[in-house]
Short mmCIF file of C-alpha atoms in Angstrom, two decimals:
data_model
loop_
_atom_site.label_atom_id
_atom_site.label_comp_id
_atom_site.label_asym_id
_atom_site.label_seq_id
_atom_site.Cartn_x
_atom_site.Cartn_y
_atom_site.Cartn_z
CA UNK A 1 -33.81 73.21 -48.00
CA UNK A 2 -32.13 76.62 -47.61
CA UNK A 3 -31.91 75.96 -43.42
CA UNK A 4 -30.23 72.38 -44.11
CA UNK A 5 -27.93 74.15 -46.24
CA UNK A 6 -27.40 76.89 -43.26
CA UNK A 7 -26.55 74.08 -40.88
CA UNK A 8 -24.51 72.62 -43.97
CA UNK A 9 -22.30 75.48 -44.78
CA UNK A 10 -22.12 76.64 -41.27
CA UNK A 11 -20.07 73.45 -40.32
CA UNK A 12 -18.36 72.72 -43.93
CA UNK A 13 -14.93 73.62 -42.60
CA UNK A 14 -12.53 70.74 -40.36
CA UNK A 15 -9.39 70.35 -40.01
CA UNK A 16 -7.03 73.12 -39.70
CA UNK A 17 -4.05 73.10 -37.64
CA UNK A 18 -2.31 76.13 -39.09
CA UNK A 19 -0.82 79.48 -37.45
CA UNK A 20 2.29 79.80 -35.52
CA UNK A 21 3.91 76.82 -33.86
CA UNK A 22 5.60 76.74 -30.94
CA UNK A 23 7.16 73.53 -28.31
CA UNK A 24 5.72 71.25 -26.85
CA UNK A 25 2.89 71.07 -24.03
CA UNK A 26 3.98 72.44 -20.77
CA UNK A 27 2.80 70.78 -17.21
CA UNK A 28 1.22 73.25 -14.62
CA UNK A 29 -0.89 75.71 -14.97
CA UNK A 30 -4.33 76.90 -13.25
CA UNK A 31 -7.27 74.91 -14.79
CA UNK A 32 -10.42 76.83 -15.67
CA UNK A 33 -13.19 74.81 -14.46
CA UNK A 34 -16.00 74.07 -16.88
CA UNK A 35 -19.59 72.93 -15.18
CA UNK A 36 -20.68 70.94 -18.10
CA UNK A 37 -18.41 71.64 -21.38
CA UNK A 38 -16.61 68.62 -22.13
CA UNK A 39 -14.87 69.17 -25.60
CA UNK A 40 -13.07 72.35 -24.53
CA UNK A 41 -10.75 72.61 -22.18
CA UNK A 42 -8.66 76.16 -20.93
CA UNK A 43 -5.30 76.20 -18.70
CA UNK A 44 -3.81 79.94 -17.42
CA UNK A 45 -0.14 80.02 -17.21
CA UNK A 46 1.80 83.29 -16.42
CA UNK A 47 1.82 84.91 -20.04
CA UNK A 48 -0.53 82.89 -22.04
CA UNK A 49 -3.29 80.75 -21.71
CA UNK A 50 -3.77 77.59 -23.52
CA UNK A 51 -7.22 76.52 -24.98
CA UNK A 52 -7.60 72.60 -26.31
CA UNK A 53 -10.29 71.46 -28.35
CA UNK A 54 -10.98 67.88 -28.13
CA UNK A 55 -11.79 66.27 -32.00
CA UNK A 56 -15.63 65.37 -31.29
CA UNK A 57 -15.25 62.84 -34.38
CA UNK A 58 -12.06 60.66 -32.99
CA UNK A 59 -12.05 59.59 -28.91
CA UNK A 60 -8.42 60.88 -27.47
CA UNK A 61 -7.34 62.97 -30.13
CA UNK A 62 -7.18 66.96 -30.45
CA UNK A 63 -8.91 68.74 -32.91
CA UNK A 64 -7.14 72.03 -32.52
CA UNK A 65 -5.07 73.73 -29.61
CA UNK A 66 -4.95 77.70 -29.16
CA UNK A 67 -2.33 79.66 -27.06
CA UNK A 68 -3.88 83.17 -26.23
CA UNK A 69 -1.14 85.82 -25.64
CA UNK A 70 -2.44 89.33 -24.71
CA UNK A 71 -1.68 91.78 -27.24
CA UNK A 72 0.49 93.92 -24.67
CA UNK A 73 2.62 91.29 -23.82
CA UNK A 74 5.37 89.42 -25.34
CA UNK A 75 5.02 85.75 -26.64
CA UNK A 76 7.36 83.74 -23.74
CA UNK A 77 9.76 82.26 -25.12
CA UNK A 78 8.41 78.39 -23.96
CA UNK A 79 5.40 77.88 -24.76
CA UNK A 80 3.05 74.79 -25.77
CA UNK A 81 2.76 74.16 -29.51
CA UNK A 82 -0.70 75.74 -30.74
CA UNK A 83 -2.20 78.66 -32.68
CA UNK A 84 -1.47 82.20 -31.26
CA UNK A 85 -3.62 84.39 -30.71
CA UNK A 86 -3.43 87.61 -29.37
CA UNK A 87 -6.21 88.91 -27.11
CA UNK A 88 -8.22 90.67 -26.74
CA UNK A 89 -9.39 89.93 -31.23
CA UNK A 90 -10.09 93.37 -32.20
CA UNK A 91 -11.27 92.36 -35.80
CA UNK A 92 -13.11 88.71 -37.01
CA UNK A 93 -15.03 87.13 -39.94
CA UNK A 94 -17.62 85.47 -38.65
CA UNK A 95 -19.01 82.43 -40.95
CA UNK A 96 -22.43 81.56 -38.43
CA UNK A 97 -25.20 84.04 -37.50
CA UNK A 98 -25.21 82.49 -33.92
CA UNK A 99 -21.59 83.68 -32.87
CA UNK A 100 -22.54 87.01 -34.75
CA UNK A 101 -25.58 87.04 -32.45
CA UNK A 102 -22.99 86.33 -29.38
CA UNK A 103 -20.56 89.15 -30.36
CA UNK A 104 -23.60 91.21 -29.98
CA UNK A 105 -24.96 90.08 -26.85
CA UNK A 106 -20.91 90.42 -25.63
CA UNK A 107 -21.01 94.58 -27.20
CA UNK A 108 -18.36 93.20 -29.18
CA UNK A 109 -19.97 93.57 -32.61
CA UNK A 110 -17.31 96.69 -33.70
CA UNK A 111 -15.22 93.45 -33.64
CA UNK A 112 -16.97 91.73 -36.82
CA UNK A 113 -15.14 93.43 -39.96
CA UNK A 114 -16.68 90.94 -42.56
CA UNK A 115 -19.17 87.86 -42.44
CA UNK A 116 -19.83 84.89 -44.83
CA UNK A 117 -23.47 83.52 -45.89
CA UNK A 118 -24.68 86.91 -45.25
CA UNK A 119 -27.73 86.08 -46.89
CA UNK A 120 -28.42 83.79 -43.80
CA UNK A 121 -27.36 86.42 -40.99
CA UNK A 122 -30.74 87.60 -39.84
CA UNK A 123 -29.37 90.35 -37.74
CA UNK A 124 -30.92 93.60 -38.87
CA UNK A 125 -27.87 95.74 -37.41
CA UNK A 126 -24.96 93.63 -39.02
CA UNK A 127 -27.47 93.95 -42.41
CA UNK A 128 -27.27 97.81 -42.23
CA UNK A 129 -23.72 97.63 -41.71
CA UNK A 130 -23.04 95.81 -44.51
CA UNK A 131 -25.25 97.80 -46.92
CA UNK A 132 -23.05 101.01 -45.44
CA UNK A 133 -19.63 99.27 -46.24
CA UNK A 134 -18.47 98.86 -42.13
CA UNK A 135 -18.61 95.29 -42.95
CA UNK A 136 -17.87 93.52 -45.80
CA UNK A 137 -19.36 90.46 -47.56
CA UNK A 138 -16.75 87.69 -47.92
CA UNK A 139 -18.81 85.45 -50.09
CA UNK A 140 -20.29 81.90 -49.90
CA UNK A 141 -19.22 80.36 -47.05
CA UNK A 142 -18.04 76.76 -49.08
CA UNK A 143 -16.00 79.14 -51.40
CA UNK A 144 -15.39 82.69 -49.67
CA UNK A 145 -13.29 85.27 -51.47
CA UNK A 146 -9.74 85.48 -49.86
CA UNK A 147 -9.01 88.46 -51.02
CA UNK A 148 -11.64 90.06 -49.06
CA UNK A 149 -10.56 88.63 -46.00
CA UNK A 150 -6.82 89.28 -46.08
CA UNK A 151 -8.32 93.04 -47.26
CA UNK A 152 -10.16 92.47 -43.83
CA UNK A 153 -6.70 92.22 -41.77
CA UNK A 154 -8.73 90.23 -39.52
CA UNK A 155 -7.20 89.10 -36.11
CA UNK A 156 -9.01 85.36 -36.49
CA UNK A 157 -11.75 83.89 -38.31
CA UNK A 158 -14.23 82.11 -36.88
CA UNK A 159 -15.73 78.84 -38.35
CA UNK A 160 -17.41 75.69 -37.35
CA UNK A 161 -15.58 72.71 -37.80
CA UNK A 162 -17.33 69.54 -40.21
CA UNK A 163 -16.06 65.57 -40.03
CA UNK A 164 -14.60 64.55 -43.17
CA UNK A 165 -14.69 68.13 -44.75
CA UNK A 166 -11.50 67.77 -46.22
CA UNK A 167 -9.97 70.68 -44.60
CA UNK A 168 -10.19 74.40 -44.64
CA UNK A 169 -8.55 74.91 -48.46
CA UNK A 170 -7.12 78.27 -49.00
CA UNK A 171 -8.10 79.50 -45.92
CA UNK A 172 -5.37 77.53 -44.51
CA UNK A 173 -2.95 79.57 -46.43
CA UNK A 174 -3.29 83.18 -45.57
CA UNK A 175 -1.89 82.62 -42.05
CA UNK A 176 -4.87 83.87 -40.07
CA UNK A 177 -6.08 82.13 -36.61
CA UNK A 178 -9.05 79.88 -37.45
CA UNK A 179 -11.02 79.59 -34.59
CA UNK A 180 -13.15 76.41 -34.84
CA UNK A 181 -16.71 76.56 -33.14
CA UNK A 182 -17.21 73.06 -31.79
CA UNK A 183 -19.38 74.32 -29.62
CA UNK A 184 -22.22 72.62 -30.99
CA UNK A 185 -20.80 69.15 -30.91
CA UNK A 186 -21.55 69.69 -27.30
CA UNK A 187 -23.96 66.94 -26.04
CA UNK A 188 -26.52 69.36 -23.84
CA UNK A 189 -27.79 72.74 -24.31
CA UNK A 190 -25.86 73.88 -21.26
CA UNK A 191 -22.42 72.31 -22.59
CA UNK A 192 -22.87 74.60 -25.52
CA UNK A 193 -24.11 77.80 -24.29
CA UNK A 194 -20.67 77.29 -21.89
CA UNK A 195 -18.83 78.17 -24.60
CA UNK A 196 -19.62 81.50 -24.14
CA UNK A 197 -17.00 81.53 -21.43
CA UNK A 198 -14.30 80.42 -23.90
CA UNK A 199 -14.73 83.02 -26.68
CA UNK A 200 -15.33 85.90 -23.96
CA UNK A 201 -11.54 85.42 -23.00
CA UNK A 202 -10.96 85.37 -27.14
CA UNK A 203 -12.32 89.07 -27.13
CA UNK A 204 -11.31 90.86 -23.72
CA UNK A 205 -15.17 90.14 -21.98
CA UNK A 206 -14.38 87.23 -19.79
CA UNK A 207 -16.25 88.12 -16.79
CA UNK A 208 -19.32 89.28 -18.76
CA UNK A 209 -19.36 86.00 -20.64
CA UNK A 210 -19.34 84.22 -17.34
CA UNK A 211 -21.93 86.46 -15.53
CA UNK A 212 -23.86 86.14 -19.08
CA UNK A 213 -23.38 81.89 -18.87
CA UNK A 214 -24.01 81.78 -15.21
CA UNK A 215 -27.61 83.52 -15.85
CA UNK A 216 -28.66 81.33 -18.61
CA UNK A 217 -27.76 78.33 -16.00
CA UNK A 218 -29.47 79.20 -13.33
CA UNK A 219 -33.00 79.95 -15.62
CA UNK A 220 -32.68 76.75 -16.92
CA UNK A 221 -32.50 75.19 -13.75
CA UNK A 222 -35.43 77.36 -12.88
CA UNK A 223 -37.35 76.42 -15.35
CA UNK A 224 -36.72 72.59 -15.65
CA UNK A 225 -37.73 72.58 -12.18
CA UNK A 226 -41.19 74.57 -12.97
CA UNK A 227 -41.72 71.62 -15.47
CA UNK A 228 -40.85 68.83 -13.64
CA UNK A 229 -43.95 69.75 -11.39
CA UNK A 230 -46.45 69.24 -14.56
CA UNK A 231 -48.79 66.46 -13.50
CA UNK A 232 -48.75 65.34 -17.17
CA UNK A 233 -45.84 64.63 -19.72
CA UNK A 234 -47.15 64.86 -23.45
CA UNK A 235 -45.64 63.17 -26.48
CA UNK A 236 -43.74 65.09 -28.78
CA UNK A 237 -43.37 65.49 -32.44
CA UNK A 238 -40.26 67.22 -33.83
CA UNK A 239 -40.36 69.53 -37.77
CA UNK A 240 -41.30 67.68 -40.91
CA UNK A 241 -40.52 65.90 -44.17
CA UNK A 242 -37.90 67.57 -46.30
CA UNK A 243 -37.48 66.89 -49.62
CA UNK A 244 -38.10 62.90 -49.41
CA UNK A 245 -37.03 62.60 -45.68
CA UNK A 246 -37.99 63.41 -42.33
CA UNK A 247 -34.93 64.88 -40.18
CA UNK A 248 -35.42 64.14 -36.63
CA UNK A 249 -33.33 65.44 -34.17
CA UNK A 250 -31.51 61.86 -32.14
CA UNK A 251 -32.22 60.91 -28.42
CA UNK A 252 -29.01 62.52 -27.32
CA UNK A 253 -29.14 65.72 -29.54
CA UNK A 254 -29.40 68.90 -27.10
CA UNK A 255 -33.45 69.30 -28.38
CA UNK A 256 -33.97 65.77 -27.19
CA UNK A 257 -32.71 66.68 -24.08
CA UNK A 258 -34.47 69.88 -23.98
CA UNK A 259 -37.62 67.77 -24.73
CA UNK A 260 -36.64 65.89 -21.44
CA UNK A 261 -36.12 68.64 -19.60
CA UNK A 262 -39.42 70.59 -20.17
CA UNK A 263 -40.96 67.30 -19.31
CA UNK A 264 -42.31 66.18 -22.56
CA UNK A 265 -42.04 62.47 -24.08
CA UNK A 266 -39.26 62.23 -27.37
CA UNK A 267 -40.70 59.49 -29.33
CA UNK A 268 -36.82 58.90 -29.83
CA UNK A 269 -35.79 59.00 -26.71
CA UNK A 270 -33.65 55.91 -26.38
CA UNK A 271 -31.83 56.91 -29.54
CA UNK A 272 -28.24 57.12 -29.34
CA UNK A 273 -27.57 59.76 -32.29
CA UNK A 274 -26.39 63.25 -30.98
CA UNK A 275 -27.31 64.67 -34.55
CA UNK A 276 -30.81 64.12 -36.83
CA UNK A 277 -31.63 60.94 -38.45
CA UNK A 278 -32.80 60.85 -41.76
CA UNK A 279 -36.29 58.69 -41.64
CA UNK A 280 -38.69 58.15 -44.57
CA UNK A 281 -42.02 59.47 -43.75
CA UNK A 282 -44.02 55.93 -42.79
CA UNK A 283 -41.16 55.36 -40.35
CA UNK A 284 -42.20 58.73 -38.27
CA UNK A 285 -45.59 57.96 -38.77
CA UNK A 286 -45.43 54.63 -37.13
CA UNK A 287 -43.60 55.37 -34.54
CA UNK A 288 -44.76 59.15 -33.46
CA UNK A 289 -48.61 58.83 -35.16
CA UNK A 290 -50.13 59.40 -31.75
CA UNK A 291 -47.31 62.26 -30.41
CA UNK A 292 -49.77 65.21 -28.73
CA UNK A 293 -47.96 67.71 -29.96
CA UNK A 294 -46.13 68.87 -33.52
CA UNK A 295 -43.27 71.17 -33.57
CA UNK A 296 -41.75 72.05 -36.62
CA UNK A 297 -39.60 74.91 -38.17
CA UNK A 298 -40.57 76.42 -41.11
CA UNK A 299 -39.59 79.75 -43.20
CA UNK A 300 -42.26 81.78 -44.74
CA UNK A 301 -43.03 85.18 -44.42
CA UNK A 302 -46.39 84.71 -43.14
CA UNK A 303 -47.86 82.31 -40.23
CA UNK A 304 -48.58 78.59 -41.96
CA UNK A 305 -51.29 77.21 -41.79
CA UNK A 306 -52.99 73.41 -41.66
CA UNK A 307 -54.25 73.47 -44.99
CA UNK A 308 -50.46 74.64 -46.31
CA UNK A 309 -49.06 71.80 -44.41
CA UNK A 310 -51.23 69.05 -46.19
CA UNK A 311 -50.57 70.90 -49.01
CA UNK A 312 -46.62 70.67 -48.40
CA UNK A 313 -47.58 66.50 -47.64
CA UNK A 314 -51.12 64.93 -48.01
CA UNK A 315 -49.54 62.42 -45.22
CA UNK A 316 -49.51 65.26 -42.09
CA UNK A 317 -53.15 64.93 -41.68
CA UNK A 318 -52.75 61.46 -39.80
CA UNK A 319 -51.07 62.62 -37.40
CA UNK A 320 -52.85 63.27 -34.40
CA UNK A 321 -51.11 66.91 -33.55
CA UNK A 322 -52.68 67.61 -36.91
CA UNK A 323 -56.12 66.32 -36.23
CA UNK A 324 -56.24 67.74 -32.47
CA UNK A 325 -55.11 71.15 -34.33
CA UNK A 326 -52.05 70.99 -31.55
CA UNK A 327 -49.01 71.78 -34.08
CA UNK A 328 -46.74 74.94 -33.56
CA UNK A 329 -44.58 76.23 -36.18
CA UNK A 330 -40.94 78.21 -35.73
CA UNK A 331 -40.59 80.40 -38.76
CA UNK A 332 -37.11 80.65 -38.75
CA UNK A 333 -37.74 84.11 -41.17
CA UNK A 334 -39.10 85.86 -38.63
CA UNK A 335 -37.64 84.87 -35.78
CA UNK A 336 -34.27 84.60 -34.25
CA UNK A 337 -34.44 81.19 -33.67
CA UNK A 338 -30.96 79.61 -34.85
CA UNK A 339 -29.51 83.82 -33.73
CA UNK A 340 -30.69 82.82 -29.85
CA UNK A 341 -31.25 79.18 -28.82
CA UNK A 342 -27.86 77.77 -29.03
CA UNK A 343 -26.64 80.09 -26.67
CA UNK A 344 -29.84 80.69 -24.92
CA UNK A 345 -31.21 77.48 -24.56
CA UNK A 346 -33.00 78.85 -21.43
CA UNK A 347 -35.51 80.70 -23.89
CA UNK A 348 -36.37 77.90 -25.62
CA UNK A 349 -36.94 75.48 -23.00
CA UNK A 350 -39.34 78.37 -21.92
CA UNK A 351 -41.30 77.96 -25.54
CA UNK A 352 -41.23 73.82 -24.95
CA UNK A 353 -42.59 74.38 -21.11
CA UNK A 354 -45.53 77.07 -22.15
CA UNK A 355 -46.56 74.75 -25.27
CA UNK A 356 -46.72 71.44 -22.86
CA UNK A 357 -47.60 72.54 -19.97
CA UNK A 358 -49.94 75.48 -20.34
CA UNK A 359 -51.61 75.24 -17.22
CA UNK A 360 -47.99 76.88 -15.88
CA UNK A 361 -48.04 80.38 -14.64
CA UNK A 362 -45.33 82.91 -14.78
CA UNK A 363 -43.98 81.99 -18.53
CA UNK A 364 -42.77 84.42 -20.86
CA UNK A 365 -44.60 84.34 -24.13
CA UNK A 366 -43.72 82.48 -26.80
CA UNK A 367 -40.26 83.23 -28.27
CA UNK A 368 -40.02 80.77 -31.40
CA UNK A 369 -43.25 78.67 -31.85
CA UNK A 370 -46.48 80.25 -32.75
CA UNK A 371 -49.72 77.50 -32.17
CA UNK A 372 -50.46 76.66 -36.12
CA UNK A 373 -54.03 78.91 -37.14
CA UNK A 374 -57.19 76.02 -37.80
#
């Protein structure tokens, strides 16, 4: 329950429209092309570049607009209305492990001066800092301690935006940039992982976010290709009961896709939900019974096993995956699963490909998923 309230408290925040206003849109402009993003989109004017966010929740309107000054320039005096934001950010408070993980991956971490949920940041480096005082604890992400963060002086704060959260509360107060990751309302892995591009401009690394996005791409592609060789395309079973429901990811959620992609059969394919669907456990069983193969997260600090799983639910051991002993489990603990795959989808359509199709040569070992023990 501790990763649904990850995903919970990692999205809890919507809303916010604060930080300095300015007038109205202007017309012009150099467009930055985006391959497959679709809720983001970035215009360079002479001065200032402007950065709309499209509301993922409500067709046509705009969930927030950013106008990105460089630090070493003066705000024009005409500008389009929006949150300012001088780049490159020099200092952040990062509410997700994922865009802590990015920071990383950009050599940007000296940027993160304080972190929320750190209890959920699996990042052994931004631990030690931490525990040395180079990077403070703000709290609970739901309920964060301001007074940390204006301590902080940060230059923006960066949290993922929820429908119907009610807004950002206090936060909206302290006149700070909020950045708001929508990056994972995205509808395919490589919509999201695009989004590298836009918060490389945010901290001075443009061109190595692009160089970093344009790798990931062509992988994929590499790799997708590799898989749409296989001769055979197994069925596929996706985590397991929680509490007294089974979350399964929808047919249009990025993992469906990513099913697709690695050439596998999603017994929801034809779903139309971007996000999970909450099922009760003879639903999953009638309609994925037969799937070939299991994948499931899990968080442990040790490997699971079959016997743990039927212990978990006395139900599992009709499945087929189970029977066949063909179940793999992602222990989110141990690995950095939710650190990586958003923004390296690449590496785990490499996982789905080597578990389906092991007959492939020239994989990279498994990543994530570990093959359950008999």
């Amino acid at each position: 329950m501790k990763y649904i309230k990850l995903i919970i408290l990692a999205v809890l925040f919507a809303g916010c429209k604060g930080g300095h206003k300015t007038s109205s849109l202007q017309t012009g402009g150099d467009t930055v092309a985006f391959k497959y993003a679709t809720q983001i989109s970035v215009v360079k004017y002479d001065g200032y570049t402007v950065a709309t966010i499209k509301n993922p929740w409500k067709e046509g309107m705009t969930l927030h607009r950013y106008v990105l000054v460089p630090s070493d320039k003066d705000i024009p005096n005409h500008i389009p209305s929006g949150t300012i934001i001088r780049t490159p950010l020099k200092r952040a408070v990062m509410f997700t492990t994922v865009h802590c993980a990015m920071l990383m991956e950009f050599g940007r971490q000296d940027c993160i001066s304080g972190v929320a949920d750190l209890k959920y940041i699996k990042i052994p480096w931004i631990q030690n800092q931490v525990a040395k005082g180079k990077i403070t604890d703000v709290g609970d992400g739901m309920s964060p301690v301001i007074e940390k963060i204006i301590d902080e002086h940060p230059d923006a704060l960066f949290l993922s935006p929820f429908e119907n959260s009610g807004g950002y509360g206090k936060l909206e107060d302290i006149d700070i940039p909020i950045v708001e990751c929508a990056d994972y309302m995205e509808s395919s892995p490589l919509a999201r992982a695009e989004w590298l591009r836009f918060y490389g401009m945010l901290f001075g690394c443009e061109q190595r976010a692009d160089n970093l996005f344009q790798s990931v791409d062509t992988h994929y592609h590499q790799l997708k290709a590799l898989a749409a060789k296989a001769k055979t395309k197994p069925t596929v079973l996706l985590d397991k009961v929680t509490g007294s429901v089974w979350y399964v990811p929808g047919g249009k959620s990025t993992i469906g896709q990513m099913i697709k992609d690695a050439n596998g059969r999603y017994s929801w394919v034809d779903d139309e939900h971007s996000g999970s669907i909450s099922l009760p456990f003879e639903t999953v069983l009638e309609r994925a019974g037969e799937s070939e193969v299991w994948l499931f997260r899990y968080s442990s600090n040790h490997d699971i096993t079959y016997d743990e799983l039927t212990s978990e639910h006395h139900g599992y051991n009709q499945f087929a995956a189970y029977k066949n002993k063909n179940a793999y489990g992602c222990d989110v603990e141990r690995s950095p699963f939710y650190e990586e795959s958003p923004f390296h989808p690449e590496r785990l359509l490499n996982d789905f490909i080597q578990v389906f199709h092991p007959e492939i040569e020239g994989l990279t070992p498994l990543r994530y998923y570990k093959k359950v023990s008999r």
